[in-house]
Amino acid sequence: MSDTTTTENEELPTRRDFIYVATGMLGVIGAASVAWPFIDQMRPDAAVLAAGQPIDVNLEAVEPGQAITVTWRGKPYFVRRLTEDEIASASELGEGDMKEFAPIETRLGGEEVKDWVIVSANCTHLGCVPKVIDTKPEGWNCPCHGSVFDMTGRILRGPAATNLPLPPYVFTSATNLVIGTDQA
Ligand code: FES
């Protein structure tokens, strides 16, 4: 008699455990099935991934003295080819002429491509798109609150405190620019 009672008592926790485990597993499966659509939604689709990729810019049609605007990651960037006079006027500027000093070499394309400037087309004050001007050494004038940048996008005066930022870029040939990476 006592043996039977002992056996049943030993089995009861086992059955209860099974119910607990089974209920717990159902709960986990239920939570996973509810969470999956949300997790699935968080995966970036192909268009989003493509939007972050580097872009190629064909420079063949851009003459000295011209600027074009391209879009990378949904934001505008100026690609500007300077004339020799424009480079010379920017070279004459000193530390006291600008609010954030940066040597001109750091603002131009590089050893082989010194006449190109690639900068963000959003003013560093509140984000307006500055107008291209050519009143050397001024190169951009922001229509919103009057910030003025030099030919290489360095801030000369106005409420903006910093230069137009440079995106990562690399020239893969004399006529092809890639914005979005500095690796050839
Ligand atoms: S947004 Fe350019 S000066 Fe204010």
PDB file of C-alpha atoms and ligand atoms in Angstrom:
ATOM      1  CA  MET A   1       0.000   0.000   0.000  1.00  0.00           C
ATOM      2  CA  SER A   2       2.618   2.385   1.031  1.00  0.00           C
ATOM      3  CA  ASP A   3       4.675   1.381  -2.035  1.00  0.00           C
ATOM      4  CA  THR A   4       1.798   2.324  -4.375  1.00  0.00           C
ATOM      5  CA  THR A   5       1.313   5.677  -2.682  1.00  0.00           C
ATOM      6  CA  THR A   6       5.010   6.372  -2.922  1.00  0.00           C
ATOM      7  CA  THR A   7       5.080   5.517  -6.636  1.00  0.00           C
ATOM      8  CA  GLU A   8       2.099   7.797  -7.452  1.00  0.00           C
ATOM      9  CA  ASN A   9       3.609  10.635  -5.442  1.00  0.00           C
ATOM     10  CA  GLU A  10       6.851  10.266  -7.329  1.00  0.00           C
ATOM     11  CA  GLU A  11       5.030  10.357 -10.692  1.00  0.00           C
ATOM     12  CA  LEU A  12       2.907  13.419  -9.897  1.00  0.00           C
ATOM     13  CA  PRO A  13       5.771  15.937 -10.008  1.00  0.00           C
ATOM     14  CA  THR A  14       6.958  14.325 -13.228  1.00  0.00           C
ATOM     15  CA  ARG A  15       3.605  14.887 -14.949  1.00  0.00           C
ATOM     16  CA  ARG A  16       3.429  18.389 -13.579  1.00  0.00           C
ATOM     17  CA  ASP A  17       6.921  19.065 -14.828  1.00  0.00           C
ATOM     18  CA  PHE A  18       5.912  17.867 -18.265  1.00  0.00           C
ATOM     19  CA  ILE A  19       2.954  20.225 -18.294  1.00  0.00           C
ATOM     20  CA  TYR A  20       5.159  23.109 -17.193  1.00  0.00           C
ATOM     21  CA  VAL A  21       7.771  22.339 -19.828  1.00  0.00           C
ATOM     22  CA  ALA A  22       5.164  21.873 -22.572  1.00  0.00           C
ATOM     23  CA  THR A  23       3.413  25.097 -21.593  1.00  0.00           C
ATOM     24  CA  GLY A  24       6.732  26.914 -21.509  1.00  0.00           C
ATOM     25  CA  MET A  25       7.668  25.631 -24.945  1.00  0.00           C
ATOM     26  CA  LEU A  26       4.335  26.709 -26.372  1.00  0.00           C
ATOM     27  CA  GLY A  27       4.937  30.121 -24.868  1.00  0.00           C
ATOM     28  CA  VAL A  28       8.395  30.360 -26.458  1.00  0.00           C
ATOM     29  CA  ILE A  29       7.063  29.226 -29.839  1.00  0.00           C
ATOM     30  CA  GLY A  30       4.199  31.701 -29.548  1.00  0.00           C
ATOM     31  CA  ALA A  31       6.519  34.557 -28.627  1.00  0.00           C
ATOM     32  CA  ALA A  32       8.877  33.680 -31.477  1.00  0.00           C
ATOM     33  CA  SER A  33       6.040  33.585 -34.003  1.00  0.00           C
ATOM     34  CA  VAL A  34       4.788  36.970 -32.772  1.00  0.00           C
ATOM     35  CA  ALA A  35       8.307  38.457 -32.757  1.00  0.00           C
ATOM     36  CA  TRP A  36       9.334  37.133 -36.198  1.00  0.00           C
ATOM     37  CA  PRO A  37       7.312  39.612 -38.269  1.00  0.00           C
ATOM     38  CA  PHE A  38       8.912  42.455 -36.308  1.00  0.00           C
ATOM     39  CA  ILE A  39      12.400  40.998 -36.656  1.00  0.00           C
ATOM     40  CA  ASP A  40      11.747  40.348 -40.341  1.00  0.00           C
ATOM     41  CA  GLN A  41      10.648  43.971 -40.813  1.00  0.00           C
ATOM     42  CA  MET A  42      13.974  45.146 -39.364  1.00  0.00           C
ATOM     43  CA  ARG A  43      15.975  43.561 -42.195  1.00  0.00           C
ATOM     44  CA  PRO A  44      16.902  46.306 -44.709  1.00  0.00           C
ATOM     45  CA  ASP A  45      15.494  45.645 -48.156  1.00  0.00           C
ATOM     46  CA  ALA A  46      17.571  45.745 -51.328  1.00  0.00           C
ATOM     47  CA  ALA A  47      16.719  49.394 -52.052  1.00  0.00           C
ATOM     48  CA  VAL A  48      17.918  50.490 -48.617  1.00  0.00           C
ATOM     49  CA  LEU A  49      21.135  48.511 -48.969  1.00  0.00           C
ATOM     50  CA  ALA A  50      21.701  49.943 -52.446  1.00  0.00           C
ATOM     51  CA  ALA A  51      21.144  53.487 -51.143  1.00  0.00           C
ATOM     52  CA  GLY A  52      24.178  53.161 -48.870  1.00  0.00           C
ATOM     53  CA  GLN A  53      26.495  51.902 -51.593  1.00  0.00           C
ATOM     54  CA  PRO A  54      29.234  54.084 -53.118  1.00  0.00           C
ATOM     55  CA  ILE A  55      28.268  55.921 -56.314  1.00  0.00           C
ATOM     56  CA  ASP A  56      30.243  56.473 -59.503  1.00  0.00           C
ATOM     57  CA  VAL A  57      30.366  59.991 -60.906  1.00  0.00           C
ATOM     58  CA  ASN A  58      31.395  60.487 -64.521  1.00  0.00           C
ATOM     59  CA  LEU A  59      33.453  63.672 -64.695  1.00  0.00           C
ATOM     60  CA  GLU A  60      33.962  63.853 -68.457  1.00  0.00           C
ATOM     61  CA  ALA A  61      31.447  66.661 -69.003  1.00  0.00           C
ATOM     62  CA  VAL A  62      32.524  68.874 -66.102  1.00  0.00           C
ATOM     63  CA  GLU A  63      34.705  71.753 -67.266  1.00  0.00           C
ATOM     64  CA  PRO A  64      36.947  73.903 -65.050  1.00  0.00           C
ATOM     65  CA  GLY A  65      34.728  76.481 -63.333  1.00  0.00           C
ATOM     66  CA  GLN A  66      31.680  74.178 -63.283  1.00  0.00           C
ATOM     67  CA  ALA A  67      29.965  72.363 -60.429  1.00  0.00           C
ATOM     68  CA  ILE A  68      27.464  69.535 -60.414  1.00  0.00           C
ATOM     69  CA  THR A  69      25.334  68.178 -57.597  1.00  0.00           C
ATOM     70  CA  VAL A  70      25.052  64.432 -56.994  1.00  0.00           C
ATOM     71  CA  THR A  71      23.166  62.429 -54.394  1.00  0.00           C
ATOM     72  CA  TRP A  72      24.709  59.859 -52.084  1.00  0.00           C
ATOM     73  CA  ARG A  73      22.817  58.253 -49.211  1.00  0.00           C
ATOM     74  CA  GLY A  74      19.912  60.568 -49.944  1.00  0.00           C
ATOM     75  CA  LYS A  75      21.970  63.729 -49.431  1.00  0.00           C
ATOM     76  CA  PRO A  76      23.352  66.198 -51.968  1.00  0.00           C
ATOM     77  CA  TYR A  77      27.062  66.669 -52.624  1.00  0.00           C
ATOM     78  CA  PHE A  78      28.856  69.240 -54.765  1.00  0.00           C
ATOM     79  CA  VAL A  79      31.457  68.057 -57.221  1.00  0.00           C
ATOM     80  CA  ARG A  80      33.247  71.179 -58.397  1.00  0.00           C
ATOM     81  CA  ARG A  81      36.137  71.612 -60.784  1.00  0.00           C
ATOM     82  CA  LEU A  82      38.191  74.689 -60.025  1.00  0.00           C
ATOM     83  CA  THR A  83      40.032  76.900 -62.457  1.00  0.00           C
ATOM     84  CA  GLU A  84      43.657  77.790 -61.831  1.00  0.00           C
ATOM     85  CA  ASP A  85      42.566  81.266 -60.705  1.00  0.00           C
ATOM     86  CA  GLU A  86      40.065  79.803 -58.249  1.00  0.00           C
ATOM     87  CA  ILE A  87      42.709  77.519 -56.745  1.00  0.00           C
ATOM     88  CA  ALA A  88      45.120  80.449 -56.504  1.00  0.00           C
ATOM     89  CA  SER A  89      42.561  82.639 -54.715  1.00  0.00           C
ATOM     90  CA  ALA A  90      41.784  79.872 -52.200  1.00  0.00           C
ATOM     91  CA  SER A  91      45.511  79.290 -51.684  1.00  0.00           C
ATOM     92  CA  GLU A  92      46.008  82.896 -50.601  1.00  0.00           C
ATOM     93  CA  LEU A  93      43.625  82.548 -47.659  1.00  0.00           C
ATOM     94  CA  GLY A  94      45.233  82.248 -44.246  1.00  0.00           C
ATOM     95  CA  GLU A  95      44.169  81.013 -40.859  1.00  0.00           C
ATOM     96  CA  GLY A  96      42.727  84.420 -39.917  1.00  0.00           C
ATOM     97  CA  ASP A  97      40.423  84.468 -42.947  1.00  0.00           C
ATOM     98  CA  MET A  98      38.296  81.513 -41.935  1.00  0.00           C
ATOM     99  CA  LYS A  99      36.378  80.301 -38.901  1.00  0.00           C
ATOM    100  CA  GLU A 100      37.643  76.718 -39.121  1.00  0.00           C
ATOM    101  CA  PHE A 101      41.114  76.544 -40.562  1.00  0.00           C
ATOM    102  CA  ALA A 102      41.996  73.685 -42.891  1.00  0.00           C
ATOM    103  CA  PRO A 103      45.012  73.688 -45.238  1.00  0.00           C
ATOM    104  CA  ILE A 104      43.912  73.866 -48.867  1.00  0.00           C
ATOM    105  CA  GLU A 105      45.679  70.574 -49.670  1.00  0.00           C
ATOM    106  CA  THR A 106      43.236  68.782 -47.389  1.00  0.00           C
ATOM    107  CA  ARG A 107      40.277  70.178 -49.318  1.00  0.00           C
ATOM    108  CA  LEU A 108      41.263  69.248 -52.860  1.00  0.00           C
ATOM    109  CA  GLY A 109      41.135  65.945 -54.713  1.00  0.00           C
ATOM    110  CA  GLY A 110      44.746  64.888 -54.257  1.00  0.00           C
ATOM    111  CA  GLU A 111      48.129  64.886 -55.925  1.00  0.00           C
ATOM    112  CA  GLU A 112      46.884  63.872 -59.362  1.00  0.00           C
ATOM    113  CA  VAL A 113      43.581  65.706 -59.254  1.00  0.00           C
ATOM    114  CA  LYS A 114      44.179  68.989 -57.485  1.00  0.00           C
ATOM    115  CA  ASP A 115      41.420  70.885 -59.236  1.00  0.00           C
ATOM    116  CA  TRP A 116      38.439  68.957 -57.780  1.00  0.00           C
ATOM    117  CA  VAL A 117      36.448  69.790 -54.647  1.00  0.00           C
ATOM    118  CA  ILE A 118      33.928  67.255 -53.343  1.00  0.00           C
ATOM    119  CA  VAL A 119      31.898  68.524 -50.372  1.00  0.00           C
ATOM    120  CA  SER A 120      28.511  68.164 -48.716  1.00  0.00           C
ATOM    121  CA  ALA A 121      25.878  70.445 -50.242  1.00  0.00           C
ATOM    122  CA  ASN A 122      24.198  71.008 -46.880  1.00  0.00           C
ATOM    123  CA  CYS A 123      25.193  74.178 -45.034  1.00  0.00           C
ATOM    124  CA  THR A 124      26.731  73.392 -41.664  1.00  0.00           C
ATOM    125  CA  HIS A 125      24.487  75.998 -40.013  1.00  0.00           C
ATOM    126  CA  LEU A 126      20.984  74.578 -40.499  1.00  0.00           C
ATOM    127  CA  GLY A 127      21.299  72.443 -43.602  1.00  0.00           C
ATOM    128  CA  CYS A 128      20.203  74.689 -46.502  1.00  0.00           C
ATOM    129  CA  VAL A 129      21.846  74.120 -49.881  1.00  0.00           C
ATOM    130  CA  PRO A 130      24.354  76.928 -50.552  1.00  0.00           C
ATOM    131  CA  LYS A 131      24.478  78.595 -53.974  1.00  0.00           C
ATOM    132  CA  VAL A 132      27.565  78.244 -56.123  1.00  0.00           C
ATOM    133  CA  ILE A 133      29.164  81.669 -56.612  1.00  0.00           C
ATOM    134  CA  ASP A 134      32.421  82.778 -58.145  1.00  0.00           C
ATOM    135  CA  THR A 135      33.467  85.949 -56.413  1.00  0.00           C
ATOM    136  CA  LYS A 136      36.893  84.625 -55.581  1.00  0.00           C
ATOM    137  CA  PRO A 137      37.822  83.686 -52.940  1.00  0.00           C
ATOM    138  CA  GLU A 138      34.124  83.112 -52.109  1.00  0.00           C
ATOM    139  CA  GLY A 139      32.766  79.942 -53.687  1.00  0.00           C
ATOM    140  CA  TRP A 140      29.395  79.336 -52.002  1.00  0.00           C
ATOM    141  CA  ASN A 141      26.799  81.594 -50.416  1.00  0.00           C
ATOM    142  CA  CYS A 142      24.042  80.134 -48.280  1.00  0.00           C
ATOM    143  CA  PRO A 143      20.725  81.859 -49.097  1.00  0.00           C
ATOM    144  CA  CYS A 144      19.160  81.073 -45.716  1.00  0.00           C
ATOM    145  CA  HIS A 145      21.276  83.098 -43.291  1.00  0.00           C
ATOM    146  CA  GLY A 146      24.236  84.305 -45.318  1.00  0.00           C
ATOM    147  CA  SER A 147      27.074  81.922 -44.516  1.00  0.00           C
ATOM    148  CA  VAL A 148      29.878  82.259 -47.061  1.00  0.00           C
ATOM    149  CA  PHE A 149      32.321  79.476 -47.922  1.00  0.00           C
ATOM    150  CA  ASP A 150      35.475  79.653 -50.004  1.00  0.00           C
ATOM    151  CA  MET A 151      36.170  77.761 -53.234  1.00  0.00           C
ATOM    152  CA  THR A 152      36.986  74.623 -51.248  1.00  0.00           C
ATOM    153  CA  GLY A 153      34.034  74.811 -48.853  1.00  0.00           C
ATOM    154  CA  ARG A 154      35.859  76.415 -45.920  1.00  0.00           C
ATOM    155  CA  ILE A 155      33.685  78.719 -43.833  1.00  0.00           C
ATOM    156  CA  LEU A 156      34.692  82.373 -44.163  1.00  0.00           C
ATOM    157  CA  ARG A 157      31.853  84.190 -42.394  1.00  0.00           C
ATOM    158  CA  GLY A 158      28.217  83.958 -41.320  1.00  0.00           C
ATOM    159  CA  PRO A 159      26.487  81.820 -38.695  1.00  0.00           C
ATOM    160  CA  ALA A 160      27.898  78.471 -39.870  1.00  0.00           C
ATOM    161  CA  ALA A 161      30.843  77.515 -37.684  1.00  0.00           C
ATOM    162  CA  THR A 162      32.364  74.650 -39.623  1.00  0.00           C
ATOM    163  CA  ASN A 163      33.488  73.824 -43.152  1.00  0.00           C
ATOM    164  CA  LEU A 164      31.357  71.882 -45.614  1.00  0.00           C
ATOM    165  CA  PRO A 165      32.229  68.253 -44.751  1.00  0.00           C
ATOM    166  CA  LEU A 166      34.115  66.033 -47.175  1.00  0.00           C
ATOM    167  CA  PRO A 167      32.582  62.619 -47.914  1.00  0.00           C
ATOM    168  CA  PRO A 168      34.873  59.608 -48.368  1.00  0.00           C
ATOM    169  CA  TYR A 169      35.824  59.472 -52.042  1.00  0.00           C
ATOM    170  CA  VAL A 170      38.424  58.172 -54.433  1.00  0.00           C
ATOM    171  CA  PHE A 171      39.301  58.855 -58.073  1.00  0.00           C
ATOM    172  CA  THR A 172      39.467  55.574 -60.001  1.00  0.00           C
ATOM    173  CA  SER A 173      40.601  57.387 -63.151  1.00  0.00           C
ATOM    174  CA  ALA A 174      41.028  60.934 -64.407  1.00  0.00           C
ATOM    175  CA  THR A 175      37.340  61.001 -65.346  1.00  0.00           C
ATOM    176  CA  ASN A 176      35.704  58.771 -62.728  1.00  0.00           C
ATOM    177  CA  LEU A 177      35.037  59.595 -59.118  1.00  0.00           C
ATOM    178  CA  VAL A 178      33.590  57.226 -56.529  1.00  0.00           C
ATOM    179  CA  ILE A 179      31.819  58.808 -53.556  1.00  0.00           C
ATOM    180  CA  GLY A 180      31.187  56.627 -50.511  1.00  0.00           C
ATOM    181  CA  THR A 181      34.573  54.976 -50.114  1.00  0.00           C
ATOM    182  CA  ASP A 182      38.214  55.949 -50.050  1.00  0.00           C
ATOM    183  CA  GLN A 183      39.319  52.525 -51.296  1.00  0.00           C
ATOM    184  CA  ALA A 184      40.061  52.226 -55.020  1.00  0.00           C
TER     185      ALA A 184
HETATM  186  S1  FES B   1      21.460  77.296 -43.134  1.00  0.00           S
HETATM  187 FE1  FES B   1      23.114  78.209 -44.156  1.00  0.00          FE
HETATM  188  S2  FES B   1      23.464  80.024 -43.100  1.00  0.00           S
HETATM  189 FE2  FES B   1      21.817  79.103 -42.037  1.00  0.00          FE
END
